[in-house]
PDB file of C-alpha atoms in Angstrom:
ATOM      1  CA  MET G   1       0.000   0.000   0.000  1.00  0.00           C
ATOM      2  CA  PHE G   2       2.808   2.434   0.838  1.00  0.00           C
ATOM      3  CA  VAL G   3       5.414   3.373  -1.713  1.00  0.00           C
ATOM      4  CA  GLY G   4       9.106   3.531  -0.918  1.00  0.00           C
ATOM      5  CA  LYS G   5      11.336   2.979   2.080  1.00  0.00           C
ATOM      6  CA  GLN G   6      10.733   6.467   3.485  1.00  0.00           C
ATOM      7  CA  SER G   7       6.985   5.859   3.653  1.00  0.00           C
ATOM      8  CA  LEU G   8       7.530   2.567   5.469  1.00  0.00           C
ATOM      9  CA  GLU G   9       9.825   4.270   7.985  1.00  0.00           C
ATOM     10  CA  ASN G  10       7.204   6.959   8.566  1.00  0.00           C
ATOM     11  CA  VAL G  11       4.560   4.312   9.200  1.00  0.00           C
ATOM     12  CA  ASN G  12       6.830   2.544  11.685  1.00  0.00           C
ATOM     13  CA  LYS G  13       7.394   5.825  13.531  1.00  0.00           C
ATOM     14  CA  LEU G  14       3.672   6.493  13.601  1.00  0.00           C
ATOM     15  CA  ALA G  15       2.872   2.966  14.729  1.00  0.00           C
ATOM     16  CA  THR G  16       5.058   3.394  17.781  1.00  0.00           C
ATOM     17  CA  ALA G  17       3.556   6.788  18.606  1.00  0.00           C
ATOM     18  CA  THR G  18       1.177   7.036  21.531  1.00  0.00           C
ATOM     19  CA  ASN G  19      -1.416   8.982  19.592  1.00  0.00           C
ATOM     20  CA  TYR G  20      -3.278   6.194  17.767  1.00  0.00           C
ATOM     21  CA  THR G  21      -5.903   8.580  16.402  1.00  0.00           C
ATOM     22  CA  PHE G  22      -3.272  10.427  14.437  1.00  0.00           C
ATOM     23  CA  PHE G  23      -1.860   7.128  13.205  1.00  0.00           C
ATOM     24  CA  ILE G  24      -5.252   5.843  12.018  1.00  0.00           C
ATOM     25  CA  THR G  25      -6.138   9.183  10.422  1.00  0.00           C
ATOM     26  CA  HIS G  26      -2.802   9.209   8.642  1.00  0.00           C
ATOM     27  CA  LEU G  27      -3.230   5.580   7.567  1.00  0.00           C
ATOM     28  CA  LYS G  28      -6.724   6.280   6.267  1.00  0.00           C
ATOM     29  CA  SER G  29      -5.632   9.372   4.338  1.00  0.00           C
ATOM     30  CA  ARG G  30      -2.703   7.475   2.819  1.00  0.00           C
ATOM     31  CA  ALA G  31      -4.934   4.585   1.804  1.00  0.00           C
ATOM     32  CA  LEU G  32      -7.490   6.891   0.220  1.00  0.00           C
ATOM     33  CA  ASN G  33      -5.066   9.200  -1.547  1.00  0.00           C
ATOM     34  CA  THR G  34      -4.625   7.543  -4.926  1.00  0.00           C
ATOM     35  CA  ARG G  35      -2.204  10.196  -6.096  1.00  0.00           C
ATOM     36  CA  GLU G  36       0.354   8.977  -3.568  1.00  0.00           C
ATOM     37  CA  LEU G  37      -0.290   5.369  -4.490  1.00  0.00           C
ATOM     38  CA  GLN G  38       0.383   5.873  -8.183  1.00  0.00           C
ATOM     39  CA  ILE G  39       3.324   7.305 -10.010  1.00  0.00           C
ATOM     40  CA  GLN G  40       1.356   8.044 -13.195  1.00  0.00           C
ATOM     41  CA  GLY G  41      -1.403  10.101 -11.580  1.00  0.00           C
ATOM     42  CA  PRO G  42      -5.012   9.462 -10.638  1.00  0.00           C
ATOM     43  CA  ASP G  43      -6.758   6.495 -12.211  1.00  0.00           C
ATOM     44  CA  PRO G  44     -10.512   6.960 -12.713  1.00  0.00           C
ATOM     45  CA  LYS G  45     -11.210   3.274 -12.081  1.00  0.00           C
ATOM     46  CA  ARG G  46      -9.257   3.295  -8.835  1.00  0.00           C
ATOM     47  CA  GLU G  47     -10.956   6.507  -7.711  1.00  0.00           C
ATOM     48  CA  GLN G  48     -14.361   5.044  -8.550  1.00  0.00           C
ATOM     49  CA  PHE G  49     -13.493   1.898  -6.579  1.00  0.00           C
ATOM     50  CA  ARG G  50     -12.345   4.009  -3.609  1.00  0.00           C
ATOM     51  CA  ARG G  51     -15.657   5.893  -3.614  1.00  0.00           C
ATOM     52  CA  TYR G  52     -17.512   2.583  -3.820  1.00  0.00           C
ATOM     53  CA  LEU G  53     -15.615   1.267  -0.761  1.00  0.00           C
ATOM     54  CA  GLU G  54     -16.352   4.456   1.164  1.00  0.00           C
ATOM     55  CA  LYS G  55     -20.046   4.406   0.230  1.00  0.00           C
ATOM     56  CA  ALA G  56     -20.385   0.728   1.179  1.00  0.00           C
ATOM     57  CA  GLY G  57     -18.847   1.396   4.590  1.00  0.00           C
ATOM     58  CA  VAL G  58     -15.836  -0.834   3.994  1.00  0.00           C
ATOM     59  CA  VAL G  59     -13.296   1.878   4.775  1.00  0.00           C
ATOM     60  CA  ASP G  60     -15.011   2.769   8.049  1.00  0.00           C
ATOM     61  CA  SER G  61     -15.352  -0.884   9.067  1.00  0.00           C
ATOM     62  CA  LEU G  62     -11.709  -1.638   8.354  1.00  0.00           C
ATOM     63  CA  THR G  63     -10.605   1.503  10.161  1.00  0.00           C
ATOM     64  CA  SER G  64     -12.709   0.553  13.164  1.00  0.00           C
ATOM     65  CA  VAL G  65     -11.254  -2.961  13.258  1.00  0.00           C
ATOM     66  CA  LEU G  66      -7.694  -1.657  12.944  1.00  0.00           C
ATOM     67  CA  VAL G  67      -8.284   0.834  15.757  1.00  0.00           C
ATOM     68  CA  SER G  68      -9.687  -1.989  17.881  1.00  0.00           C
ATOM     69  CA  LEU G  69      -6.624  -4.115  17.167  1.00  0.00           C
ATOM     70  CA  TYR G  70      -4.335  -1.200  17.980  1.00  0.00           C
ATOM     71  CA  GLU G  71      -6.098  -0.591  21.301  1.00  0.00           C
ATOM     72  CA  GLN G  72      -5.774  -4.217  22.450  1.00  0.00           C
ATOM     73  CA  GLN G  73      -3.572  -4.413  25.545  1.00  0.00           C
ATOM     74  CA  GLU G  74      -2.464  -7.934  24.642  1.00  0.00           C
ATOM     75  CA  LYS G  75      -2.110  -8.286  20.910  1.00  0.00           C
ATOM     76  CA  PRO G  76      -3.654 -11.474  19.516  1.00  0.00           C
ATOM     77  CA  ASN G  77      -1.303 -14.149  18.202  1.00  0.00           C
ATOM     78  CA  ASN G  78      -3.130 -14.199  14.886  1.00  0.00           C
ATOM     79  CA  ALA G  79      -3.984 -10.654  13.813  1.00  0.00           C
ATOM     80  CA  LEU G  80      -5.702 -11.829  10.627  1.00  0.00           C
ATOM     81  CA  GLU G  81      -8.031 -14.093  12.617  1.00  0.00           C
ATOM     82  CA  PHE G  82      -8.794 -11.163  14.931  1.00  0.00           C
ATOM     83  CA  VAL G  83      -9.726  -9.003  11.936  1.00  0.00           C
ATOM     84  CA  LYS G  84     -11.915 -11.771  10.501  1.00  0.00           C
ATOM     85  CA  GLN G  85     -13.738 -12.194  13.811  1.00  0.00           C
ATOM     86  CA  GLN G  86     -14.244  -8.460  14.202  1.00  0.00           C
ATOM     87  CA  LEU G  87     -15.586  -8.087  10.676  1.00  0.00           C
ATOM     88  CA  GLY G  88     -17.887 -11.044  11.213  1.00  0.00           C
ATOM     89  CA  ALA G  89     -19.226  -9.373  14.351  1.00  0.00           C
ATOM     90  CA  VAL G  90     -20.281  -6.294  12.395  1.00  0.00           C
ATOM     91  CA  GLY G  91     -23.616  -7.975  11.731  1.00  0.00           C
ATOM     92  CA  GLN G  92     -23.741  -7.584   7.991  1.00  0.00           C
ATOM     93  CA  THR G  93     -24.593 -10.937   6.444  1.00  0.00           C
ATOM     94  CA  SER G  94     -23.288 -11.782   3.044  1.00  0.00           C
ATOM     95  CA  GLU G  95     -25.367 -13.337   0.304  1.00  0.00           C
ATOM     96  CA  ASP G  96     -23.675 -16.672   1.009  1.00  0.00           C
ATOM     97  CA  ALA G  97     -24.624 -16.519   4.680  1.00  0.00           C
ATOM     98  CA  GLU G  98     -28.211 -15.659   3.801  1.00  0.00           C
ATOM     99  CA  ALA G  99     -28.332 -18.541   1.322  1.00  0.00           C
ATOM    100  CA  LEU G 100     -26.968 -20.903   3.971  1.00  0.00           C
ATOM    101  CA  GLN G 101     -29.529 -19.674   6.504  1.00  0.00           C
ATOM    102  CA  GLN G 102     -32.321 -20.329   4.011  1.00  0.00           C
ATOM    103  CA  GLU G 103     -30.892 -23.789   3.324  1.00  0.00           C
ATOM    104  CA  VAL G 104     -30.905 -24.545   7.068  1.00  0.00           C
ATOM    105  CA  ILE G 105     -34.570 -23.522   7.276  1.00  0.00           C
ATOM    106  CA  ASN G 106     -35.446 -25.708   4.281  1.00  0.00           C
ATOM    107  CA  LEU G 107     -33.524 -28.695   5.655  1.00  0.00           C
ATOM    108  CA  ARG G 108     -35.193 -28.382   9.065  1.00  0.00           C
ATOM    109  CA  GLN G 109     -38.609 -28.378   7.390  1.00  0.00           C
ATOM    110  CA  LYS G 110     -37.635 -31.411   5.329  1.00  0.00           C
ATOM    111  CA  CYS G 111     -36.333 -33.163   8.448  1.00  0.00           C
ATOM    112  CA  ALA G 112     -39.629 -32.526  10.269  1.00  0.00           C
ATOM    113  CA  ARG G 113     -41.609 -33.803   7.273  1.00  0.00           C
ATOM    114  CA  LEU G 114     -39.457 -36.935   7.016  1.00  0.00           C
ATOM    115  CA  ALA G 115     -39.737 -37.560  10.767  1.00  0.00           C
ATOM    116  CA  GLY G 116     -43.537 -37.470  10.446  1.00  0.00           C
ATOM    117  CA  GLU G 117     -43.422 -39.784   7.447  1.00  0.00           C
ATOM    118  CA  ASN G 118     -41.110 -42.133   9.345  1.00  0.00           C
ATOM    119  CA  LYS G 119     -43.552 -42.233  12.274  1.00  0.00           C
ATOM    120  CA  GLU G 120     -46.451 -43.084   9.944  1.00  0.00           C
ATOM    121  CA  LEU G 121     -44.471 -45.836   8.235  1.00  0.00           C
ATOM    122  CA  LYS G 122     -43.461 -47.353  11.579  1.00  0.00           C
ATOM    123  CA  ALA G 123     -47.125 -47.402  12.634  1.00  0.00           C
ATOM    124  CA  LYS G 124     -48.101 -49.156   9.370  1.00  0.00           C
ATOM    125  CA  LEU G 125     -45.267 -51.637   9.778  1.00  0.00           C
ATOM    126  CA  GLN G 126     -46.368 -52.449  13.304  1.00  0.00           C
ATOM    127  CA  ARG G 127     -49.937 -53.074  12.091  1.00  0.00           C
ATOM    128  CA  TYR G 128     -48.717 -55.462   9.392  1.00  0.00           C
ATOM    129  CA  GLU G 129     -46.392 -57.272  11.799  1.00  0.00           C
ATOM    130  CA  SER G 130     -49.242 -57.888  14.236  1.00  0.00           C
ATOM    131  CA  VAL G 131     -51.348 -59.616  11.513  1.00  0.00           C
ATOM    132  CA  PRO G 132     -50.490 -63.364  11.061  1.00  0.00           C
ATOM    133  CA  GLU G 133     -49.006 -64.376   7.717  1.00  0.00           C
ATOM    134  CA  ASP G 134     -51.773 -66.855   6.801  1.00  0.00           C
ATOM    135  CA  GLY G 135     -54.407 -64.155   7.083  1.00  0.00           C
ATOM    136  CA  GLY G 136     -56.164 -65.905   9.985  1.00  0.00           C
ATOM    137  CA  THR G 137     -56.727 -64.691  13.484  1.00  0.00           C
ATOM    138  CA  ALA G 138     -54.101 -65.040  16.155  1.00  0.00           C
ATOM    139  CA  ASN G 139     -54.673 -67.634  18.955  1.00  0.00           C
TER     140      ASN G 139
END
């Protein structure tokens, strides 16, 4: 994301600073400033994508998660897993999650229907087992 050794050194200095708000603000401005990210100048597609991410709330969500990670007293062993958990806790369900939830509902209904059918078939089987094979009455 950052270009050049000087930028990386600046980020390291900021990361060790006590003022995390400044660090996050700086990180956000660097991430959103496409002119700094490109040598050739602004790219309309990249700018359009940046606006899309801002409008969808992705930038704010990621910033919030990174601030949360920064504020942790004990840093998690797996930072990526922490980010995944935090983003999952946002409450926004993806289309895949919604499809899986609908599939669970459908499968539960099918299971209930099959359980009822199974009960009926067991009752029929018990009736046929109680009738003697020769068709006569039992002694």
